[in-house]
Every structure is written in C-alpha cells, then in structure tokens.
Amino acid sequence: MAQLYLVRHGQASFGAADYDKLSDIGHKQSLLLGQYFAERDIAFDSVVTGDMRRHKETAAGIQKGGETAIPVITDSGWNEFDFDAVVSAYLAVNPLMRPADDSPRSEFYRLLKSAMFAWSQQEIGNNLPESWDQFTGRVADAVERICASDAKNVLVASSGGAIAITMMNMLALTVDKTVNFNLQIKNTSINHFFFNREGIQLSSFNNVGHLDLPEHKSLITYS
C-alpha cells in the first residue's frame, strides 16, 4: 500500500492580525520536520497542501529542511473550516459564553469546542461559509483524491480540523471525540496512513518525533 503523511501546519500567528502565517516557532518546526524525514530516508513523490498560507509555508519549510523541491499540488479540500465564523455565530446565539479579553488561551479552546459541537448539530444558524456536512464531505473528497492517485508516498500539509475529520470518517468517531481529536493535534505532527484505491488505514497519530529531543521540547505547540 502507498503511504500518506498528513501533517498539521506549524504554529500559526495566534492573536496577530493575520493568523494565517507561521510564527518563528512554526518555521523552526517545519524545518526540523523536513530534516527528520531526510534523516530517515522518507521521500515523497507528491506534496499536497490546502490553499492557506500556513499550509504552504509548512510544506516549504519541510522541503527546505529535507533539501527537496517537489512541485506542490494545491487542493482546497484540505483547508481548515472558518473557525472565526463558527465562533462568531455561536456567540451570537450564546453571548454569555464570550470569554473576557484577558482570558487564558485555554478559554478560547473551550469556546471553540462548544462552537464546533453546536455547528455540527445545526444550532448556530445557516449563515456560515459552509455547513458541518459540507466541511466533512469536502475533506472526505480530498482523501478520496489521494487514494485514487498513483503516488506512493504523499505529504499533505493541512490543519487540525481536516485531520480530525479524516479520523472521524475513517474510524466512525462521534462528533465529541472528533472535536477532542482536533484540539489535541500538535503543530507539525505526523499522522501516518496507508492507502490504496479501496481506502485508507491509520498507522500512527499525532507524532512529533522531530521535537522529542530535550532541546526541542519547548517547540511543541497546539495552535
């Protein structure tokens, strides 16, 4: 069977005017992952990203670290859902759930978890860029395009939501478990699958072997 390395993007710019770009830590994570792959003779014949900046910068860093230059295929099916729109719609219905401006980041994660579940249950209206079913469907379609390809070793740089939905569709997870998966996926984690034209099978989840050394553990992040 062929192999898929589904990687979450490096740390983005949480709290900045433009979240959709890697932080300095995100660039370091991506570079180290590329070196990690090269040291283990893991080479790719296809590189795919969503069309978000953080996806493309992550793939570029991995290729730089691995000293490769494979043309990148852009597939918007791997894009993250619009979490700003989902959270805003949730708060419009549940204004008392809005955290204070000086709340710790953990409060945002609690809010996002509640908003995602409400979105999946169609409890926050229909004026969103896409429904939960549309999101899960387009991710499933992106996986099917990988499975139908002739590639043998595929690198995909995507986001936590798309990775969690891949797990949900494959393992028949509940929405609750899927949301929990989403919130624990580390930046530049490796999610390894085997695939063929019949489908996809999980090999390992959320691995950050490139950050496991004591000098790199401070680079393990979740946003």
mmCIF file of C-alpha atoms in Angstrom:
data_model
loop_
_atom_site.group_PDB
_atom_site.id
_atom_site.type_symbol
_atom_site.label_atom_id
_atom_site.label_comp_id
_atom_site.label_asym_id
_atom_site.label_seq_id
_atom_site.Cartn_x
_atom_site.Cartn_y
_atom_site.Cartn_z
ATOM 1 C CA MET A 1 0.000 0.000 0.000
ATOM 2 C CA ALA A 2 1.024 3.612 -0.553
ATOM 3 C CA GLN A 3 1.709 5.924 2.370
ATOM 4 C CA LEU A 4 0.195 9.266 3.391
ATOM 5 C CA TYR A 5 1.938 11.589 5.838
ATOM 6 C CA LEU A 6 -0.763 14.043 6.881
ATOM 7 C CA VAL A 7 0.928 16.913 8.729
ATOM 8 C CA ARG A 8 -0.682 19.735 10.647
ATOM 9 C CA HIS A 9 0.774 23.136 9.824
ATOM 10 C CA GLY A 10 3.438 24.714 12.004
ATOM 11 C CA GLN A 11 2.488 27.127 14.756
ATOM 12 C CA ALA A 12 0.485 29.982 13.262
ATOM 13 C CA SER A 13 0.301 33.570 14.498
ATOM 14 C CA PHE A 14 -2.335 33.243 17.233
ATOM 15 C CA GLY A 15 -3.568 36.649 18.372
ATOM 16 C CA ALA A 16 -1.962 38.517 15.477
ATOM 17 C CA ALA A 17 -3.868 40.496 12.850
ATOM 18 C CA ASP A 18 -3.107 37.702 10.348
ATOM 19 C CA TYR A 19 -3.364 34.260 11.925
ATOM 20 C CA ASP A 20 -2.727 32.577 8.578
ATOM 21 C CA LYS A 21 1.056 32.702 8.600
ATOM 22 C CA LEU A 22 3.660 30.784 10.531
ATOM 23 C CA SER A 23 5.299 32.194 13.609
ATOM 24 C CA ASP A 24 9.061 31.922 14.045
ATOM 25 C CA ILE A 25 8.422 28.739 16.009
ATOM 26 C CA GLY A 26 6.240 27.407 13.193
ATOM 27 C CA HIS A 27 9.050 27.892 10.690
ATOM 28 C CA LYS A 28 11.504 26.082 13.003
ATOM 29 C CA GLN A 29 9.068 23.184 13.477
ATOM 30 C CA SER A 30 8.651 22.772 9.731
ATOM 31 C CA LEU A 31 12.379 22.874 9.056
ATOM 32 C CA LEU A 32 13.071 20.281 11.754
ATOM 33 C CA LEU A 33 10.371 18.007 10.333
ATOM 34 C CA GLY A 34 11.974 18.158 6.907
ATOM 35 C CA GLN A 35 15.330 17.224 8.436
ATOM 36 C CA TYR A 36 13.654 14.397 10.353
ATOM 37 C CA PHE A 37 12.204 12.930 7.164
ATOM 38 C CA ALA A 38 15.535 13.238 5.335
ATOM 39 C CA GLU A 39 17.470 11.549 8.146
ATOM 40 C CA ARG A 40 15.107 8.569 7.902
ATOM 41 C CA ASP A 41 15.165 8.387 4.092
ATOM 42 C CA ILE A 42 11.468 9.217 3.926
ATOM 43 C CA ALA A 43 10.977 10.745 0.488
ATOM 44 C CA PHE A 44 7.809 11.909 -1.227
ATOM 45 C CA ASP A 45 6.660 11.691 -4.812
ATOM 46 C CA SER A 46 3.714 14.033 -4.184
ATOM 47 C CA VAL A 47 3.286 17.089 -1.953
ATOM 48 C CA VAL A 48 -0.217 18.491 -1.407
ATOM 49 C CA THR A 49 -1.423 21.471 0.605
ATOM 50 C CA GLY A 50 -4.614 23.363 1.189
ATOM 51 C CA ASP A 51 -4.530 26.858 -0.263
ATOM 52 C CA MET A 52 -3.929 28.559 3.071
ATOM 53 C CA ARG A 53 -0.676 30.432 3.652
ATOM 54 C CA ARG A 54 0.216 28.423 6.760
ATOM 55 C CA HIS A 55 -0.145 25.176 4.800
ATOM 56 C CA LYS A 56 2.113 26.358 2.002
ATOM 57 C CA GLU A 57 4.731 27.784 4.383
ATOM 58 C CA THR A 58 4.784 24.488 6.286
ATOM 59 C CA ALA A 59 5.329 22.458 3.123
ATOM 60 C CA ALA A 60 8.046 24.888 2.023
ATOM 61 C CA GLY A 61 9.827 24.542 5.364
ATOM 62 C CA ILE A 62 9.648 20.762 5.234
ATOM 63 C CA GLN A 63 11.109 20.760 1.732
ATOM 64 C CA LYS A 64 13.825 23.193 2.770
ATOM 65 C CA GLY A 65 14.757 21.035 5.748
ATOM 66 C CA GLY A 66 14.795 17.922 3.593
ATOM 67 C CA GLU A 67 16.598 19.666 0.717
ATOM 68 C CA THR A 68 13.894 18.721 -1.781
ATOM 69 C CA ALA A 69 11.904 20.720 -4.313
ATOM 70 C CA ILE A 70 8.853 18.708 -5.341
ATOM 71 C CA PRO A 71 6.119 20.719 -7.103
ATOM 72 C CA VAL A 72 3.239 21.388 -4.712
ATOM 73 C CA ILE A 73 -0.336 20.473 -5.595
ATOM 74 C CA THR A 74 -2.952 22.793 -4.086
ATOM 75 C CA ASP A 75 -6.224 21.167 -3.045
ATOM 76 C CA SER A 76 -8.642 23.417 -1.158
ATOM 77 C CA GLY A 77 -10.397 20.330 0.176
ATOM 78 C CA TRP A 78 -7.647 20.279 2.820
ATOM 79 C CA ASN A 79 -8.433 23.807 4.030
ATOM 80 C CA GLU A 80 -9.416 24.430 7.626
ATOM 81 C CA PHE A 81 -13.015 25.411 8.349
ATOM 82 C CA ASP A 82 -13.647 29.091 9.069
ATOM 83 C CA PHE A 83 -13.383 28.913 12.854
ATOM 84 C CA ASP A 84 -13.807 32.676 13.233
ATOM 85 C CA ALA A 85 -17.188 32.460 11.507
ATOM 86 C CA VAL A 86 -18.234 29.411 13.531
ATOM 87 C CA VAL A 87 -17.255 31.006 16.852
ATOM 88 C CA SER A 88 -18.937 34.302 15.936
ATOM 89 C CA ALA A 89 -22.156 32.502 15.009
ATOM 90 C CA TYR A 90 -22.046 30.558 18.264
ATOM 91 C CA LEU A 91 -21.532 33.714 20.328
ATOM 92 C CA ALA A 92 -24.413 35.419 18.538
ATOM 93 C CA VAL A 93 -26.666 32.694 19.942
ATOM 94 C CA ASN A 94 -24.793 32.309 23.248
ATOM 95 C CA PRO A 95 -23.428 35.781 24.133
ATOM 96 C CA LEU A 96 -22.774 34.875 27.774
ATOM 97 C CA MET A 97 -20.156 32.351 26.614
ATOM 98 C CA ARG A 98 -17.848 35.107 25.346
ATOM 99 C CA PRO A 99 -14.567 34.969 27.328
ATOM 100 C CA ALA A 100 -13.005 38.128 28.719
ATOM 101 C CA ASP A 101 -10.328 39.772 26.585
ATOM 102 C CA ASP A 102 -7.633 38.835 29.119
ATOM 103 C CA SER A 103 -8.729 35.195 29.439
ATOM 104 C CA PRO A 104 -6.074 32.483 29.034
ATOM 105 C CA ARG A 105 -5.848 30.710 25.703
ATOM 106 C CA SER A 106 -7.484 27.642 27.249
ATOM 107 C CA GLU A 107 -10.756 29.601 27.397
ATOM 108 C CA PHE A 108 -10.656 30.058 23.640
ATOM 109 C CA TYR A 109 -10.217 26.304 23.198
ATOM 110 C CA ARG A 110 -13.254 25.653 25.414
ATOM 111 C CA LEU A 111 -15.235 28.135 23.353
ATOM 112 C CA LEU A 112 -14.100 26.562 20.077
ATOM 113 C CA LYS A 113 -15.056 23.098 21.320
ATOM 114 C CA SER A 114 -18.556 24.260 22.227
ATOM 115 C CA ALA A 115 -18.930 26.165 18.947
ATOM 116 C CA MET A 116 -17.842 23.189 16.828
ATOM 117 C CA PHE A 117 -20.307 20.884 18.541
ATOM 118 C CA ALA A 118 -23.138 23.389 18.137
ATOM 119 C CA TRP A 119 -22.173 23.804 14.461
ATOM 120 C CA SER A 120 -22.309 20.038 13.927
ATOM 121 C CA GLN A 121 -25.791 19.979 15.484
ATOM 122 C CA GLN A 122 -27.037 22.862 13.283
ATOM 123 C CA GLU A 123 -27.659 25.018 16.350
ATOM 124 C CA ILE A 124 -25.997 28.247 15.202
ATOM 125 C CA GLY A 125 -27.910 29.154 12.063
ATOM 126 C CA ASN A 126 -27.315 28.756 8.356
ATOM 127 C CA ASN A 127 -25.406 31.956 7.564
ATOM 128 C CA LEU A 128 -21.978 30.313 7.578
ATOM 129 C CA PRO A 129 -19.429 29.809 4.787
ATOM 130 C CA GLU A 130 -20.159 26.072 4.906
ATOM 131 C CA SER A 131 -22.177 23.609 6.940
ATOM 132 C CA TRP A 132 -20.651 20.860 9.046
ATOM 133 C CA ASP A 133 -21.738 18.310 6.444
ATOM 134 C CA GLN A 134 -20.136 20.330 3.660
ATOM 135 C CA PHE A 135 -16.901 20.507 5.622
ATOM 136 C CA THR A 136 -16.780 16.803 6.404
ATOM 137 C CA GLY A 137 -17.744 15.985 2.825
ATOM 138 C CA ARG A 138 -15.033 18.058 1.173
ATOM 139 C CA VAL A 139 -12.375 16.541 3.448
ATOM 140 C CA ALA A 140 -13.630 13.069 2.537
ATOM 141 C CA ASP A 141 -13.399 14.036 -1.142
ATOM 142 C CA ALA A 142 -9.804 15.254 -0.651
ATOM 143 C CA VAL A 143 -8.891 11.903 0.923
ATOM 144 C CA GLU A 144 -10.530 10.076 -1.982
ATOM 145 C CA ARG A 145 -8.421 12.070 -4.454
ATOM 146 C CA ILE A 146 -5.282 10.922 -2.621
ATOM 147 C CA CYS A 147 -6.463 7.304 -2.613
ATOM 148 C CA ALA A 148 -7.229 7.458 -6.347
ATOM 149 C CA SER A 149 -3.792 8.860 -7.226
ATOM 150 C CA ASP A 150 -0.810 6.905 -8.462
ATOM 151 C CA ALA A 151 1.508 8.375 -5.825
ATOM 152 C CA LYS A 152 3.295 6.018 -3.446
ATOM 153 C CA ASN A 153 4.437 8.442 -0.744
ATOM 154 C CA VAL A 154 2.321 11.552 -0.235
ATOM 155 C CA LEU A 155 2.942 14.503 2.065
ATOM 156 C CA VAL A 156 -0.111 16.645 2.859
ATOM 157 C CA ALA A 157 0.177 19.874 4.877
ATOM 158 C CA SER A 158 -3.214 20.764 6.288
ATOM 159 C CA SER A 159 -4.949 21.826 9.516
ATOM 160 C CA GLY A 160 -6.202 20.212 12.701
ATOM 161 C CA GLY A 161 -9.848 20.266 11.700
ATOM 162 C CA ALA A 162 -9.250 18.467 8.405
ATOM 163 C CA ILE A 163 -7.050 15.882 10.127
ATOM 164 C CA ALA A 164 -9.689 15.262 12.800
ATOM 165 C CA ILE A 165 -12.382 14.838 10.141
ATOM 166 C CA THR A 166 -10.171 12.354 8.300
ATOM 167 C CA MET A 167 -10.002 10.373 11.543
ATOM 168 C CA MET A 168 -13.764 10.697 12.072
ATOM 169 C CA ASN A 169 -14.654 9.473 8.594
ATOM 170 C CA MET A 170 -12.213 6.575 8.773
ATOM 171 C CA LEU A 171 -12.899 5.400 12.353
ATOM 172 C CA ALA A 172 -16.614 6.320 12.584
ATOM 173 C CA LEU A 173 -15.953 8.592 15.560
ATOM 174 C CA THR A 174 -18.637 10.597 17.311
ATOM 175 C CA VAL A 175 -18.570 14.371 16.916
ATOM 176 C CA ASP A 176 -17.496 14.749 20.563
ATOM 177 C CA LYS A 177 -14.474 12.505 20.024
ATOM 178 C CA THR A 178 -13.672 14.229 16.740
ATOM 179 C CA VAL A 179 -13.628 17.654 18.387
ATOM 180 C CA ASN A 180 -11.376 16.296 21.139
ATOM 181 C CA PHE A 181 -9.018 14.893 18.496
ATOM 182 C CA ASN A 182 -8.944 18.278 16.799
ATOM 183 C CA LEU A 183 -7.904 20.156 19.930
ATOM 184 C CA GLN A 184 -5.039 17.811 20.797
ATOM 185 C CA ILE A 185 -3.324 17.727 17.388
ATOM 186 C CA LYS A 186 0.144 19.248 17.698
ATOM 187 C CA ASN A 187 1.720 21.615 15.205
ATOM 188 C CA THR A 188 3.724 19.749 12.547
ATOM 189 C CA SER A 189 2.589 16.422 13.993
ATOM 190 C CA ILE A 190 2.806 13.425 11.674
ATOM 191 C CA ASN A 191 -0.375 11.436 11.114
ATOM 192 C CA HIS A 192 0.641 8.373 9.131
ATOM 193 C CA PHE A 193 -1.723 6.324 6.973
ATOM 194 C CA PHE A 194 -1.538 3.537 4.420
ATOM 195 C CA PHE A 195 -3.845 3.804 1.439
ATOM 196 C CA ASN A 196 -4.863 2.287 -1.874
ATOM 197 C CA ARG A 197 -7.808 2.722 -4.213
ATOM 198 C CA GLU A 198 -10.007 0.811 -1.776
ATOM 199 C CA GLY A 199 -9.486 3.196 1.138
ATOM 200 C CA ILE A 200 -7.215 4.390 3.919
ATOM 201 C CA GLN A 201 -5.920 2.884 7.173
ATOM 202 C CA LEU A 202 -4.367 4.590 10.196
ATOM 203 C CA SER A 203 -0.801 3.705 11.174
ATOM 204 C CA SER A 204 0.022 6.396 13.784
ATOM 205 C CA PHE A 205 -1.442 9.624 15.132
ATOM 206 C CA ASN A 206 -0.043 12.961 16.332
ATOM 207 C CA ASN A 207 3.642 12.037 16.369
ATOM 208 C CA VAL A 208 6.284 14.739 16.883
ATOM 209 C CA GLY A 209 9.466 12.681 16.843
ATOM 210 C CA HIS A 210 11.306 15.652 15.351
ATOM 211 C CA LEU A 211 10.573 17.633 18.535
ATOM 212 C CA ASP A 212 11.156 14.889 21.110
ATOM 213 C CA LEU A 213 14.724 15.809 21.992
ATOM 214 C CA PRO A 214 15.138 17.851 25.205
ATOM 215 C CA GLU A 215 16.457 20.852 23.268
ATOM 216 C CA HIS A 216 13.348 20.907 21.061
ATOM 217 C CA LYS A 217 10.526 20.137 23.503
ATOM 218 C CA SER A 218 9.819 23.836 24.002
ATOM 219 C CA LEU A 219 8.773 23.851 20.324
ATOM 220 C CA ILE A 220 5.796 21.541 20.928
ATOM 221 C CA THR A 221 2.687 23.692 20.402
ATOM 222 C CA TYR A 222 -1.016 23.287 19.670
ATOM 223 C CA SER A 223 -2.143 26.431 17.810
#
